[in-house]
Each structure stands twice: as structure tokens, then as C-alpha cells.
Amino acid sequence: MAGMLRPFVFWGQKNDSVSLKIDLRDVTIDNVNLTEDRLEACFEGVGAHGNNKYGFELDFYLPIDPDKSKVRTTDRAVEFSIKKKGAEVWPRLTEKQEKLPWLKIDFDKFAFEDEDDSEEDADKLAADEIMKKLEKDLEENQPPSIDMKATYIFTYNFLQFVGFLYIVIVLSYNFLKYGSAAKERAFESVGYQIMFCQTAAVLEVIHPLLGLVKTGAFAPLLQVVGRNLILFMLVLQDVRLQIAPVVWYLLMTWSTVELIRYPFYMFSSIGMDVKMITWLRYTAWIPLYPLGILFEGTVVIMSIPLFEESGKFSLQLPNAANFAFYFPWFLHAYLLVLALGGIQMMKHMHILRKKKLGSKDSLKKAA
């Protein structure tokens, strides 16, 4: 029985008998082997580990009389009335002095079938008391449950916060150390980090689709697609864009937004509302979002003549697909999409701000 689940066993005694109560509901007895010195028992029923097979073995402190011992099943337990061979109180139930976590003392001793019928009500009351104590014991010893969804969301937002914090620190340090020359090396300094963080941000489109967060997927989709287009299809493709000072401003703006947004979602995932972070989440966008749109638009405008020159991502006729695509025209159209999408995003944030902070948008009200 080494690998078998153990049920909770409550034991009590009188001078001439020992009582055992095995806490299993809807139980059937598979096997009981009771000898003078030992009890081995196997059951199938509903216990602390659900509907399963349970079993245990006990070596008695002193010999018992198996012929005069009894066992019965009820809806809520298996009950043993074990007759001692001698009339004396045992200092413990088991032969060896050992601590068995599943074996507990029943301080409210109860009667069995061989006692008077007049004590039946007392039996039920005692059994109810035992069940209440058992339930309380299970609640006290039950390990705290872990919300895996909240843990995952918290971890994701925390790691993204650390990533963007690193970007801000590096960009700021280089600027303080090298001055304006550091702006030309912004992408060289944190390019891999920003690309990793923005690639990971694709998960923010997947999270609402899987029901991991309550927000919609459309807003994060627009942001992820827009940023990744600027980052991977424009800046990454031409070193002349990478050394443009506007890229330093763009990366700083993006990262500053995320240094507020990710802690907000991080604490929200565990039910915490940090007033200062909440206020910043619904206020800092007012200057940062227009700046981000301005810098993104500047990068697009700067890239148009570069892609006209290189012809990259453009498809000219004749070709096997019989389809033409001129990437600079797409960039012209994207400028309009960027402006309209930015306006809609700011309207959306304004509505959320009014709902969250109210009509008075002071920090004092948020606090």
C-alpha cells in the first residue's frame, strides 16, 4: 500500500474497545484484513483526493480480538468497533510511536451498532461534529490555490516592463554621456531589445482571443501592427533611418508609454489598484500619444524617398503574378491611416479616462 492514497482516519477508545472512523463518502470496502496485531484495509470512495482508491495499515499497540470486532459502512464513513483483549487505556493506537498525518484523535468518542438504540441520536450528533472538525482541518491544511491565468498575465507584463525599462535606461545613459551623438546610435544600442519586446507584444492580440484578459483584440492589433511596420519594415531596412535622431525620440516615447501601461496591467491582474499608476495610465497618453504619432509619421515620410530609390517591397510588371505593388504609395496611404487611427485611439483613451477618473481629472481625485 506504499503508493496508495491515505484517507483521514479518526480513532478513539474506551477501556475495552477502540473506534475507527474512516472519512470516505459513497464508500465500498475492497478488502479488510483484521488480525490480533494488525489492520489492513482498502476502500473505494470520495475522500480528500476525490473519488479514488484509498487504503492504510496499522499495527496495534496491544492485541485485539478480531472475532468480536465489527465494521459497518454509512453514507459518510466506514466505522470499526475493535474489541481489545485487555481492559486498559492505550497511550497510543500504533505499536510504534510515529506521527501519521492522516491519523487523527477523535476526542468525541461515538457509539456503534452494538450499543443501545436509544443512543442513535447521539451517534449522529457525534458523527456530525467529526465531519465539521474534518472539514475545518481540511480547510486549514489546504494549500493556497494558484491562479495560473493571473500568474501568467502578471509575469508577461512584468517582463515587458523590465524590457522597456532597460531601453529607457540605456538611451538615457548614452544621451547623458555622449550628448546628441547618442541619438544617432539609438537603434544600434537597443535595436535587438526593442524588436524582442515588440515581437512579444503580439501576445497581446492573442490574450483577449483566448479569454485571458477582458479587453478587446482590435486596439492592441492596431498598435502592434503599426509599431512593427515602422520598426521591422522601415527602420530595420535602411541604416539611414536607423541613425536618424527621430528614432531616438520615437523609441523613448514608445518605451515611456509602456513603463506606465505594463505596471498598470501587471497590478490589475492581481486585483491591485495603485492610484498613482492608474492616474498616469489614463493621463500620460495626452502628451505621449500625439508625440508618438508625430514621430512615427516623421519616420514614414523620411522613408518614402529611400524606398523609391531602393525599390524594396515594390513589385513591378511584368511578373508571374501579373500584379503590381508600389510600396511608397502604400506609405503615403499609411500616413492617412496613421492620422485617422491615432485620432480614434485618443478618442478611445479620452472615453476610458472619463469613465475611470471621472469628469475632474485631477491627481487628487484619482488618489
C-alpha atoms as a printed R data frame, in Angstrom:
    type eleno elety resid chain resno       x       y       z
1   ATOM     1    CA   MET     A     1   0.000   0.000   0.000
2   ATOM     2    CA   ALA     A     2   3.011   2.278  -0.200
3   ATOM     3    CA   GLY     A     3   1.702   4.170  -3.221
4   ATOM     4    CA   MET     A     4  -1.975   4.205  -2.262
5   ATOM     5    CA   LEU     A     5  -3.789   7.345  -1.135
6   ATOM     6    CA   ARG     A     6  -4.481   7.554   2.602
7   ATOM     7    CA   PRO     A     7  -7.918   8.520   3.913
8   ATOM     8    CA   PHE     A     8  -8.370  10.511   7.079
9   ATOM     9    CA   VAL     A     9  -8.784   8.082   9.999
10  ATOM    10    CA   PHE     A    10 -10.190   9.244  13.350
11  ATOM    11    CA   TRP     A    11  -9.679   6.993  16.347
12  ATOM    12    CA   GLY     A    12 -10.989   6.952  19.851
13  ATOM    13    CA   GLN     A    13 -11.126   4.394  22.638
14  ATOM    14    CA   LYS     A    14 -12.819   3.095  25.739
15  ATOM    15    CA   ASN     A    15 -11.299   0.778  28.287
16  ATOM    16    CA   ASP     A    16 -12.373  -2.292  26.331
17  ATOM    17    CA   SER     A    17 -12.570  -1.099  22.718
18  ATOM    18    CA   VAL     A    18 -11.112   1.075  20.000
19  ATOM    19    CA   SER     A    19 -13.209   3.014  17.491
20  ATOM    20    CA   LEU     A    20 -12.015   3.948  13.996
21  ATOM    21    CA   LYS     A    21 -13.837   6.239  11.613
22  ATOM    22    CA   ILE     A    22 -12.560   6.360   8.015
23  ATOM    23    CA   ASP     A    23 -13.772   9.535   6.353
24  ATOM    24    CA   LEU     A    24 -14.937   8.404   2.916
25  ATOM    25    CA   ARG     A    25 -18.295   9.121   1.299
26  ATOM    26    CA   ASP     A    26 -20.115   6.739  -1.046
27  ATOM    27    CA   VAL     A    27 -17.609   4.127   0.035
28  ATOM    28    CA   THR     A    28 -17.286   0.441  -0.821
29  ATOM    29    CA   ILE     A    29 -14.932  -1.882   1.004
30  ATOM    30    CA   ASP     A    30 -12.476  -3.664  -1.299
31  ATOM    31    CA   ASN     A    31 -10.601  -5.560   1.376
32  ATOM    32    CA   VAL     A    32 -10.327  -5.697   5.189
33  ATOM    33    CA   ASN     A    33  -7.778  -7.926   6.900
34  ATOM    34    CA   LEU     A    34  -8.075  -7.692  10.697
35  ATOM    35    CA   THR     A    35  -5.775  -9.781  12.891
36  ATOM    36    CA   GLU     A    36  -4.777  -9.615  16.549
37  ATOM    37    CA   ASP     A    37  -1.920  -7.252  15.824
38  ATOM    38    CA   ARG     A    38  -2.717  -5.532  12.527
39  ATOM    39    CA   LEU     A    39  -5.405  -3.960  10.353
40  ATOM    40    CA   GLU     A    40  -5.094  -3.677   6.588
41  ATOM    41    CA   ALA     A    41  -7.949  -2.100   4.664
42  ATOM    42    CA   CYS     A    42  -8.662  -0.917   1.109
43  ATOM    43    CA   PHE     A    43 -11.662   1.161   0.023
44  ATOM    44    CA   GLU     A    44 -13.056   2.996  -2.941
45  ATOM    45    CA   GLY     A    45 -14.908   6.229  -2.281
46  ATOM    46    CA   VAL     A    46 -14.872  10.009  -2.197
47  ATOM    47    CA   GLY     A    47 -12.255  11.483   0.130
48  ATOM    48    CA   ALA     A    48  -9.819  14.370   0.331
49  ATOM    49    CA   HIS     A    49  -8.400  13.422  -3.115
50  ATOM    50    CA   GLY     A    50 -11.764  12.980  -4.795
51  ATOM    51    CA   ASN     A    51 -13.257   9.695  -5.963
52  ATOM    52    CA   ASN     A    52 -10.366   7.266  -5.735
53  ATOM    53    CA   LYS     A    53  -8.935   4.164  -4.118
54  ATOM    54    CA   TYR     A    54  -7.730   4.588  -0.538
55  ATOM    55    CA   GLY     A    55  -6.007   2.296   1.892
56  ATOM    56    CA   PHE     A    56  -3.979   2.095   5.095
57  ATOM    57    CA   GLU     A    57  -2.386  -0.340   7.522
58  ATOM    58    CA   LEU     A    58  -1.995  -0.165  11.301
59  ATOM    59    CA   ASP     A    59  -0.002  -2.247  13.781
60  ATOM    60    CA   PHE     A    60  -1.933  -2.080  17.051
61  ATOM    61    CA   TYR     A    61  -0.362  -1.041  20.330
62  ATOM    62    CA   LEU     A    62  -1.711  -4.240  22.021
63  ATOM    63    CA   PRO     A    63  -3.513  -7.335  20.710
64  ATOM    64    CA   ILE     A    64  -7.209  -7.092  19.853
65  ATOM    65    CA   ASP     A    65  -9.964  -9.688  19.407
66  ATOM    66    CA   PRO     A    66 -10.846  -9.783  15.686
67  ATOM    67    CA   ASP     A    67 -13.773 -12.190  16.235
68  ATOM    68    CA   LYS     A    68 -15.575  -9.714  18.486
69  ATOM    69    CA   SER     A    69 -14.776  -6.690  16.337
70  ATOM    70    CA   LYS     A    70 -17.216  -5.164  13.865
71  ATOM    71    CA   VAL     A    71 -17.207  -2.955  10.779
72  ATOM    72    CA   ARG     A    72 -20.005  -1.096   9.066
73  ATOM    73    CA   THR     A    73 -20.378   1.447   6.253
74  ATOM    74    CA   THR     A    74 -22.529   4.571   6.249
75  ATOM    75    CA   ASP     A    75 -23.155   7.237   3.645
76  ATOM    76    CA   ARG     A    76 -20.299   9.291   5.051
77  ATOM    77    CA   ALA     A    77 -17.765   6.883   6.541
78  ATOM    78    CA   VAL     A    78 -16.556   3.386   7.382
79  ATOM    79    CA   GLU     A    79 -16.716   2.647  11.101
80  ATOM    80    CA   PHE     A    80 -14.792  -0.010  13.020
81  ATOM    81    CA   SER     A    81 -15.563  -1.176  16.560
82  ATOM    82    CA   ILE     A    82 -12.486  -3.152  17.610
83  ATOM    83    CA   LYS     A    83 -12.554  -5.179  20.807
84  ATOM    84    CA   LYS     A    84  -9.460  -5.051  22.984
85  ATOM    85    CA   LYS     A    85  -8.192  -8.277  24.554
86  ATOM    86    CA   GLY     A    86  -7.453  -6.440  27.788
87  ATOM    87    CA   ALA     A    87  -9.394  -3.714  29.536
88  ATOM    88    CA   GLU     A    88  -6.929  -0.857  29.675
89  ATOM    89    CA   VAL     A    89  -6.418   2.548  28.090
90  ATOM    90    CA   TRP     A    90  -3.772   2.635  25.372
91  ATOM    91    CA   PRO     A    91  -1.336   5.556  25.330
92  ATOM    92    CA   ARG     A    92  -1.462   5.449  21.536
93  ATOM    93    CA   LEU     A    93  -3.065   3.436  18.757
94  ATOM    94    CA   THR     A    94   0.012   2.169  16.935
95  ATOM    95    CA   GLU     A    95   2.758  -0.159  18.049
96  ATOM    96    CA   LYS     A    96   5.488   2.324  17.157
97  ATOM    97    CA   GLN     A    97   5.444   5.891  18.323
98  ATOM    98    CA   GLU     A    98   5.134   7.674  14.977
99  ATOM    99    CA   LYS     A    99   3.343  10.692  13.554
100 ATOM   100    CA   LEU     A   100   0.944   9.708  10.771
101 ATOM   101    CA   PRO     A   101  -0.529  12.831   9.145
102 ATOM   102    CA   TRP     A   102  -3.707  11.029   8.126
103 ATOM   103    CA   LEU     A   103  -4.387   9.565  11.606
104 ATOM   104    CA   LYS     A   104  -6.190  11.911  13.992
105 ATOM   105    CA   ILE     A   105  -7.627  11.590  17.502
106 ATOM   106    CA   ASP     A   106 -11.405  11.556  17.858
107 ATOM   107    CA   PHE     A   107 -11.990  13.387  21.118
108 ATOM   108    CA   ASP     A   108 -15.762  12.965  20.797
109 ATOM   109    CA   LYS     A   109 -15.986   9.192  21.024
110 ATOM   110    CA   PHE     A   110 -19.103   7.785  19.409
111 ATOM   111    CA   ALA     A   111 -21.090   4.556  19.773
112 ATOM   112    CA   PHE     A   112 -21.566   1.750  17.260
113 ATOM   113    CA   GLU     A   113 -24.282  -0.674  16.350
114 ATOM   114    CA   ASP     A   114 -23.833  -2.938  19.383
115 ATOM   115    CA   GLU     A   115 -24.910  -0.150  21.726
116 ATOM   116    CA   ASP     A   116 -28.462   0.754  22.688
117 ATOM   117    CA   ASP     A   117 -30.777   2.148  20.036
118 ATOM   118    CA   SER     A   118 -31.529   4.984  22.402
119 ATOM   119    CA   GLU     A   119 -28.059   6.343  21.651
120 ATOM   120    CA   GLU     A   120 -28.654   6.577  17.890
121 ATOM   121    CA   ASP     A   121 -29.284  10.322  18.016
122 ATOM   122    CA   ALA     A   122 -26.067  10.793  19.975
123 ATOM   123    CA   ASP     A   123 -24.261   8.788  17.292
124 ATOM   124    CA   LYS     A   124 -25.496  11.119  14.584
125 ATOM   125    CA   LEU     A   125 -24.576  14.219  16.547
126 ATOM   126    CA   ALA     A   126 -21.102  12.866  17.220
127 ATOM   127    CA   ALA     A   127 -20.646  11.982  13.550
128 ATOM   128    CA   ASP     A   128 -21.744  15.476  12.527
129 ATOM   129    CA   GLU     A   129 -19.244  17.008  14.929
130 ATOM   130    CA   ILE     A   130 -16.489  14.834  13.484
131 ATOM   131    CA   MET     A   131 -17.353  15.906   9.943
132 ATOM   132    CA   LYS     A   132 -17.318  19.568  10.968
133 ATOM   133    CA   LYS     A   133 -13.897  19.142  12.554
134 ATOM   134    CA   LEU     A   134 -12.667  17.283   9.499
135 ATOM   135    CA   GLU     A   135 -13.871  19.987   7.122
136 ATOM   136    CA   LYS     A   136 -12.240  22.651   9.294
137 ATOM   137    CA   ASP     A   137  -8.994  20.669   9.380
138 ATOM   138    CA   LEU     A   138  -9.022  20.261   5.594
139 ATOM   139    CA   GLU     A   139  -9.609  23.983   5.097
140 ATOM   140    CA   GLU     A   140  -6.773  24.901   7.444
141 ATOM   141    CA   ASN     A   141  -4.308  22.494   5.847
142 ATOM   142    CA   GLN     A   142  -5.306  23.016   2.235
143 ATOM   143    CA   PRO     A   143  -2.506  24.718   0.250
144 ATOM   144    CA   PRO     A   144  -3.449  28.072  -1.256
145 ATOM   145    CA   SER     A   145  -4.734  27.778  -4.794
146 ATOM   146    CA   ILE     A   146  -2.690  29.338  -7.572
147 ATOM   147    CA   ASP     A   147  -4.454  31.304 -10.292
148 ATOM   148    CA   MET     A   148  -2.346  30.275 -13.276
149 ATOM   149    CA   LYS     A   149  -4.001  32.783 -15.602
150 ATOM   150    CA   ALA     A   150  -3.301  35.731 -13.298
151 ATOM   151    CA   THR     A   151   0.231  34.461 -12.688
152 ATOM   152    CA   TYR     A   152   0.920  34.279 -16.425
153 ATOM   153    CA   ILE     A   153  -0.521  37.745 -17.146
154 ATOM   154    CA   PHE     A   154   1.416  39.251 -14.236
155 ATOM   155    CA   THR     A   155   4.661  37.606 -15.409
156 ATOM   156    CA   TYR     A   156   4.187  38.709 -19.030
157 ATOM   157    CA   ASN     A   157   3.550  42.334 -18.082
158 ATOM   158    CA   PHE     A   158   6.432  42.315 -15.605
159 ATOM   159    CA   LEU     A   159   8.908  41.015 -18.205
160 ATOM   160    CA   GLN     A   160   7.740  43.560 -20.770
161 ATOM   161    CA   PHE     A   161   8.126  46.316 -18.163
162 ATOM   162    CA   VAL     A   162  11.695  45.172 -17.458
163 ATOM   163    CA   GLY     A   163  12.462  45.123 -21.188
164 ATOM   164    CA   PHE     A   164  11.269  48.671 -21.810
165 ATOM   165    CA   LEU     A   165  12.868  49.892 -18.598
166 ATOM   166    CA   TYR     A   166  16.199  48.609 -19.909
167 ATOM   167    CA   ILE     A   167  15.659  50.507 -23.169
168 ATOM   168    CA   VAL     A   168  14.896  53.779 -21.383
169 ATOM   169    CA   ILE     A   169  17.907  53.402 -19.080
170 ATOM   170    CA   VAL     A   170  20.316  52.688 -21.950
171 ATOM   171    CA   LEU     A   171  19.010  55.521 -24.132
172 ATOM   172    CA   SER     A   172  19.085  57.980 -21.233
173 ATOM   173    CA   TYR     A   173  22.557  56.937 -20.069
174 ATOM   174    CA   ASN     A   174  24.027  57.211 -23.559
175 ATOM   175    CA   PHE     A   175  22.443  60.622 -24.072
176 ATOM   176    CA   LEU     A   176  23.831  61.924 -20.769
177 ATOM   177    CA   LYS     A   177  27.262  60.519 -21.582
178 ATOM   178    CA   TYR     A   178  27.605  61.313 -25.287
179 ATOM   179    CA   GLY     A   179  25.074  64.085 -25.827
180 ATOM   180    CA   SER     A   180  23.327  64.458 -29.182
181 ATOM   181    CA   ALA     A   181  25.696  61.949 -30.794
182 ATOM   182    CA   ALA     A   182  23.919  59.202 -28.828
183 ATOM   183    CA   LYS     A   183  20.719  59.841 -30.783
184 ATOM   184    CA   GLU     A   184  22.370  58.532 -33.945
185 ATOM   185    CA   ARG     A   185  23.277  55.285 -32.127
186 ATOM   186    CA   ALA     A   186  19.865  54.666 -30.546
187 ATOM   187    CA   PHE     A   187  18.911  51.731 -32.777
188 ATOM   188    CA   GLU     A   188  22.408  50.297 -32.553
189 ATOM   189    CA   SER     A   189  22.199  50.401 -28.754
190 ATOM   190    CA   VAL     A   190  18.726  48.924 -28.161
191 ATOM   191    CA   GLY     A   191  17.571  47.650 -31.543
192 ATOM   192    CA   TYR     A   192  17.541  43.967 -30.576
193 ATOM   193    CA   GLN     A   193  15.774  44.712 -27.290
194 ATOM   194    CA   ILE     A   194  13.022  46.816 -28.860
195 ATOM   195    CA   MET     A   195  12.471  44.226 -31.588
196 ATOM   196    CA   PHE     A   196  12.190  41.460 -28.986
197 ATOM   197    CA   CYS     A   197   9.683  43.423 -26.903
198 ATOM   198    CA   GLN     A   198   7.584  44.378 -29.907
199 ATOM   199    CA   THR     A   199   7.584  40.798 -31.180
200 ATOM   200    CA   ALA     A   200   6.439  39.599 -27.741
201 ATOM   201    CA   ALA     A   201   3.671  42.214 -27.862
202 ATOM   202    CA   VAL     A   202   1.927  40.058 -30.490
203 ATOM   203    CA   LEU     A   203   0.738  38.031 -27.479
204 ATOM   204    CA   GLU     A   204  -1.429  41.000 -26.501
205 ATOM   205    CA   VAL     A   205  -3.566  40.293 -29.566
206 ATOM   206    CA   ILE     A   206  -3.798  36.606 -28.634
207 ATOM   207    CA   HIS     A   207  -4.622  37.108 -24.939
208 ATOM   208    CA   PRO     A   208  -8.154  38.523 -25.455
209 ATOM   209    CA   LEU     A   209  -8.884  35.914 -28.123
210 ATOM   210    CA   LEU     A   210  -8.091  33.184 -25.571
211 ATOM   211    CA   GLY     A   211 -10.093  34.922 -22.854
212 ATOM   212    CA   LEU     A   212  -7.029  35.615 -20.704
213 ATOM   213    CA   VAL     A   213  -7.904  39.323 -20.483
214 ATOM   214    CA   LYS     A   214 -11.229  41.141 -20.733
215 ATOM   215    CA   THR     A   215 -10.114  43.819 -23.205
216 ATOM   216    CA   GLY     A   216 -10.771  43.527 -26.924
217 ATOM   217    CA   ALA     A   217  -8.239  42.426 -29.534
218 ATOM   218    CA   PHE     A   218  -8.762  45.270 -32.039
219 ATOM   219    CA   ALA     A   219  -6.924  48.076 -30.193
220 ATOM   220    CA   PRO     A   220  -3.789  46.010 -29.435
221 ATOM   221    CA   LEU     A   221  -3.877  44.705 -33.017
222 ATOM   222    CA   LEU     A   222  -3.708  48.242 -34.411
223 ATOM   223    CA   GLN     A   223  -0.852  49.196 -32.094
224 ATOM   224    CA   VAL     A   224   1.180  46.031 -32.673
225 ATOM   225    CA   VAL     A   225   0.768  46.123 -36.458
226 ATOM   226    CA   GLY     A   226   1.546  49.849 -36.612
227 ATOM   227    CA   ARG     A   227   4.652  49.704 -34.445
228 ATOM   228    CA   ASN     A   228   6.016  46.559 -36.065
229 ATOM   229    CA   LEU     A   229   5.528  48.044 -39.534
230 ATOM   230    CA   ILE     A   230   7.570  51.107 -38.514
231 ATOM   231    CA   LEU     A   231  10.195  49.027 -36.750
232 ATOM   232    CA   PHE     A   232  10.685  45.989 -38.988
233 ATOM   233    CA   MET     A   233   9.655  47.211 -42.453
234 ATOM   234    CA   LEU     A   234  11.103  50.722 -42.282
235 ATOM   235    CA   VAL     A   235  13.776  51.352 -39.654
236 ATOM   236    CA   LEU     A   236  15.331  47.882 -39.821
237 ATOM   237    CA   GLN     A   237  15.593  48.014 -43.635
238 ATOM   238    CA   ASP     A   238  17.750  51.124 -44.050
239 ATOM   239    CA   VAL     A   239  20.704  52.264 -41.946
240 ATOM   240    CA   ARG     A   240  19.975  55.864 -42.899
241 ATOM   241    CA   LEU     A   241  16.753  55.639 -40.908
242 ATOM   242    CA   GLN     A   242  18.484  53.878 -38.041
243 ATOM   243    CA   ILE     A   243  20.875  56.783 -37.478
244 ATOM   244    CA   ALA     A   244  18.173  59.445 -37.759
245 ATOM   245    CA   PRO     A   245  17.735  61.298 -34.412
246 ATOM   246    CA   VAL     A   246  13.950  60.939 -34.702
247 ATOM   247    CA   VAL     A   247  14.360  57.213 -33.989
248 ATOM   248    CA   TRP     A   248  15.772  58.060 -30.538
249 ATOM   249    CA   TYR     A   249  12.706  60.192 -29.789
250 ATOM   250    CA   LEU     A   250  10.377  57.506 -31.145
251 ATOM   251    CA   LEU     A   251  11.898  54.704 -29.037
252 ATOM   252    CA   MET     A   252  11.887  56.881 -25.923
253 ATOM   253    CA   THR     A   253   8.216  57.775 -26.451
254 ATOM   254    CA   TRP     A   254   7.153  54.172 -27.053
255 ATOM   255    CA   SER     A   255   9.106  52.963 -24.021
256 ATOM   256    CA   THR     A   256   7.805  55.700 -21.718
257 ATOM   257    CA   VAL     A   257   4.243  54.743 -22.609
258 ATOM   258    CA   GLU     A   258   4.986  51.115 -21.766
259 ATOM   259    CA   LEU     A   259   6.676  51.950 -18.467
260 ATOM   260    CA   ILE     A   260   3.230  53.140 -17.369
261 ATOM   261    CA   ARG     A   261   0.977  50.726 -19.241
262 ATOM   262    CA   TYR     A   262   2.616  47.431 -18.224
263 ATOM   263    CA   PRO     A   263   2.709  48.127 -14.453
264 ATOM   264    CA   PHE     A   264  -0.964  49.110 -14.659
265 ATOM   265    CA   TYR     A   265  -1.918  45.760 -16.234
266 ATOM   266    CA   MET     A   266   0.552  43.924 -14.004
267 ATOM   267    CA   PHE     A   267  -1.147  45.115 -10.812
268 ATOM   268    CA   SER     A   268  -4.632  44.816 -12.304
269 ATOM   269    CA   SER     A   269  -4.015  41.118 -12.976
270 ATOM   270    CA   ILE     A   270  -3.692  40.504  -9.217
271 ATOM   271    CA   GLY     A   271  -6.541  42.819  -8.229
272 ATOM   272    CA   MET     A   272  -4.410  45.762  -7.073
273 ATOM   273    CA   ASP     A   273  -5.212  49.381  -7.878
274 ATOM   274    CA   VAL     A   274  -2.206  51.656  -7.401
275 ATOM   275    CA   LYS     A   275  -3.744  55.112  -7.619
276 ATOM   276    CA   MET     A   276  -0.689  56.905  -8.983
277 ATOM   277    CA   ILE     A   277  -0.168  54.321 -11.743
278 ATOM   278    CA   THR     A   278  -3.882  54.364 -12.617
279 ATOM   279    CA   TRP     A   279  -3.821  58.140 -12.914
280 ATOM   280    CA   LEU     A   280  -0.701  58.057 -15.081
281 ATOM   281    CA   ARG     A   281  -2.180  55.295 -17.268
282 ATOM   282    CA   TYR     A   282  -5.176  57.472 -18.124
283 ATOM   283    CA   THR     A   283  -3.338  60.812 -18.202
284 ATOM   284    CA   ALA     A   284   0.189  60.376 -19.608
285 ATOM   285    CA   TRP     A   285  -1.214  59.443 -23.026
286 ATOM   286    CA   ILE     A   286  -2.343  63.050 -23.503
287 ATOM   287    CA   PRO     A   287   1.175  64.263 -24.400
288 ATOM   288    CA   LEU     A   288   2.742  60.897 -25.295
289 ATOM   289    CA   TYR     A   289   0.271  59.588 -27.893
290 ATOM   290    CA   PRO     A   290   0.407  62.719 -30.125
291 ATOM   291    CA   LEU     A   291   4.212  62.691 -29.843
292 ATOM   292    CA   GLY     A   292   4.322  59.025 -30.813
293 ATOM   293    CA   ILE     A   293   2.094  59.641 -33.849
294 ATOM   294    CA   LEU     A   294   4.231  62.641 -34.835
295 ATOM   295    CA   PHE     A   295   7.477  60.660 -34.643
296 ATOM   296    CA   GLU     A   296   6.009  57.636 -36.436
297 ATOM   297    CA   GLY     A   297   4.720  59.899 -39.220
298 ATOM   298    CA   THR     A   298   8.143  61.540 -39.471
299 ATOM   299    CA   VAL     A   299   9.819  58.139 -39.910
300 ATOM   300    CA   VAL     A   300   7.300  57.218 -42.643
301 ATOM   301    CA   ILE     A   301   7.849  60.500 -44.507
302 ATOM   302    CA   MET     A   302  11.645  60.089 -44.291
303 ATOM   303    CA   SER     A   303  11.422  56.515 -45.583
304 ATOM   304    CA   ILE     A   304   9.360  57.268 -48.710
305 ATOM   305    CA   PRO     A   305  12.255  58.642 -50.866
306 ATOM   306    CA   LEU     A   306  14.528  55.870 -49.557
307 ATOM   307    CA   PHE     A   307  12.135  53.148 -50.768
308 ATOM   308    CA   GLU     A   308  11.549  54.999 -54.024
309 ATOM   309    CA   GLU     A   309  15.293  54.775 -54.536
310 ATOM   310    CA   SER     A   310  15.761  51.157 -53.476
311 ATOM   311    CA   GLY     A   311  12.520  49.685 -54.844
312 ATOM   312    CA   LYS     A   312  12.376  47.332 -51.840
313 ATOM   313    CA   PHE     A   313   8.956  45.731 -51.183
314 ATOM   314    CA   SER     A   314   7.696  47.014 -54.540
315 ATOM   315    CA   LEU     A   315   6.536  44.656 -57.279
316 ATOM   316    CA   GLN     A   316   6.671  45.768 -60.904
317 ATOM   317    CA   LEU     A   317   5.116  44.349 -64.035
318 ATOM   318    CA   PRO     A   318   5.603  42.112 -65.832
319 ATOM   319    CA   ASN     A   319   5.730  39.255 -63.308
320 ATOM   320    CA   ALA     A   320   4.258  35.783 -62.862
321 ATOM   321    CA   ALA     A   321   1.535  37.062 -60.560
322 ATOM   322    CA   ASN     A   322   0.529  39.801 -63.027
323 ATOM   323    CA   PHE     A   323   0.226  42.154 -60.075
324 ATOM   324    CA   ALA     A   324   1.942  45.462 -59.355
325 ATOM   325    CA   PHE     A   325   2.580  46.996 -55.940
326 ATOM   326    CA   TYR     A   326   4.438  50.216 -55.270
327 ATOM   327    CA   PHE     A   327   5.498  50.397 -51.626
328 ATOM   328    CA   PRO     A   328   5.980  54.229 -51.462
329 ATOM   329    CA   TRP     A   329   2.308  54.666 -52.470
330 ATOM   330    CA   PHE     A   330   1.374  52.336 -49.622
331 ATOM   331    CA   LEU     A   331   3.393  54.546 -47.261
332 ATOM   332    CA   HIS     A   332   1.530  57.639 -48.469
333 ATOM   333    CA   ALA     A   333  -1.762  55.896 -47.733
334 ATOM   334    CA   TYR     A   334  -0.451  54.696 -44.390
335 ATOM   335    CA   LEU     A   335   0.125  58.305 -43.310
336 ATOM   336    CA   LEU     A   336  -3.615  58.881 -43.623
337 ATOM   337    CA   VAL     A   337  -4.360  55.658 -41.753
338 ATOM   338    CA   LEU     A   338  -1.892  56.671 -39.031
339 ATOM   339    CA   ALA     A   339  -3.568  60.059 -38.577
340 ATOM   340    CA   LEU     A   340  -7.121  58.688 -38.520
341 ATOM   341    CA   GLY     A   341  -6.184  55.730 -36.347
342 ATOM   342    CA   GLY     A   342  -4.344  57.996 -33.931
343 ATOM   343    CA   ILE     A   343  -7.379  60.251 -33.599
344 ATOM   344    CA   GLN     A   344  -9.624  57.256 -32.907
345 ATOM   345    CA   MET     A   345  -7.184  55.865 -30.356
346 ATOM   346    CA   MET     A   346  -7.045  59.187 -28.492
347 ATOM   347    CA   LYS     A   347 -10.851  59.436 -28.517
348 ATOM   348    CA   HIS     A   348 -10.983  55.924 -27.091
349 ATOM   349    CA   MET     A   349  -8.497  56.822 -24.350
350 ATOM   350    CA   HIS     A   350 -10.433  60.004 -23.569
351 ATOM   351    CA   ILE     A   351 -13.622  57.969 -23.025
352 ATOM   352    CA   LEU     A   352 -11.777  55.486 -20.818
353 ATOM   353    CA   ARG     A   353 -10.253  58.335 -18.832
354 ATOM   354    CA   LYS     A   354 -13.655  59.873 -18.136
355 ATOM   355    CA   LYS     A   355 -15.005  56.502 -17.016
356 ATOM   356    CA   LYS     A   356 -12.018  55.723 -14.806
357 ATOM   357    CA   LEU     A   357 -11.159  59.120 -13.335
358 ATOM   358    CA   GLY     A   358 -14.428  60.990 -13.768
359 ATOM   359    CA   SER     A   359 -15.004  64.422 -15.175
360 ATOM   360    CA   LYS     A   360 -12.490  66.002 -12.786
361 ATOM   361    CA   ASP     A   361  -9.173  64.713 -13.998
362 ATOM   362    CA   SER     A   362  -7.020  65.767 -11.089
363 ATOM   363    CA   LEU     A   363  -4.488  63.511  -9.396
364 ATOM   364    CA   LYS     A   364  -6.186  64.349  -6.092
365 ATOM   365    CA   LYS     A   365  -9.456  62.786  -7.273
366 ATOM   366    CA   ALA     A   366  -7.683  59.659  -8.529
367 ATOM   367    CA   ALA     A   367  -5.937  59.291  -5.170
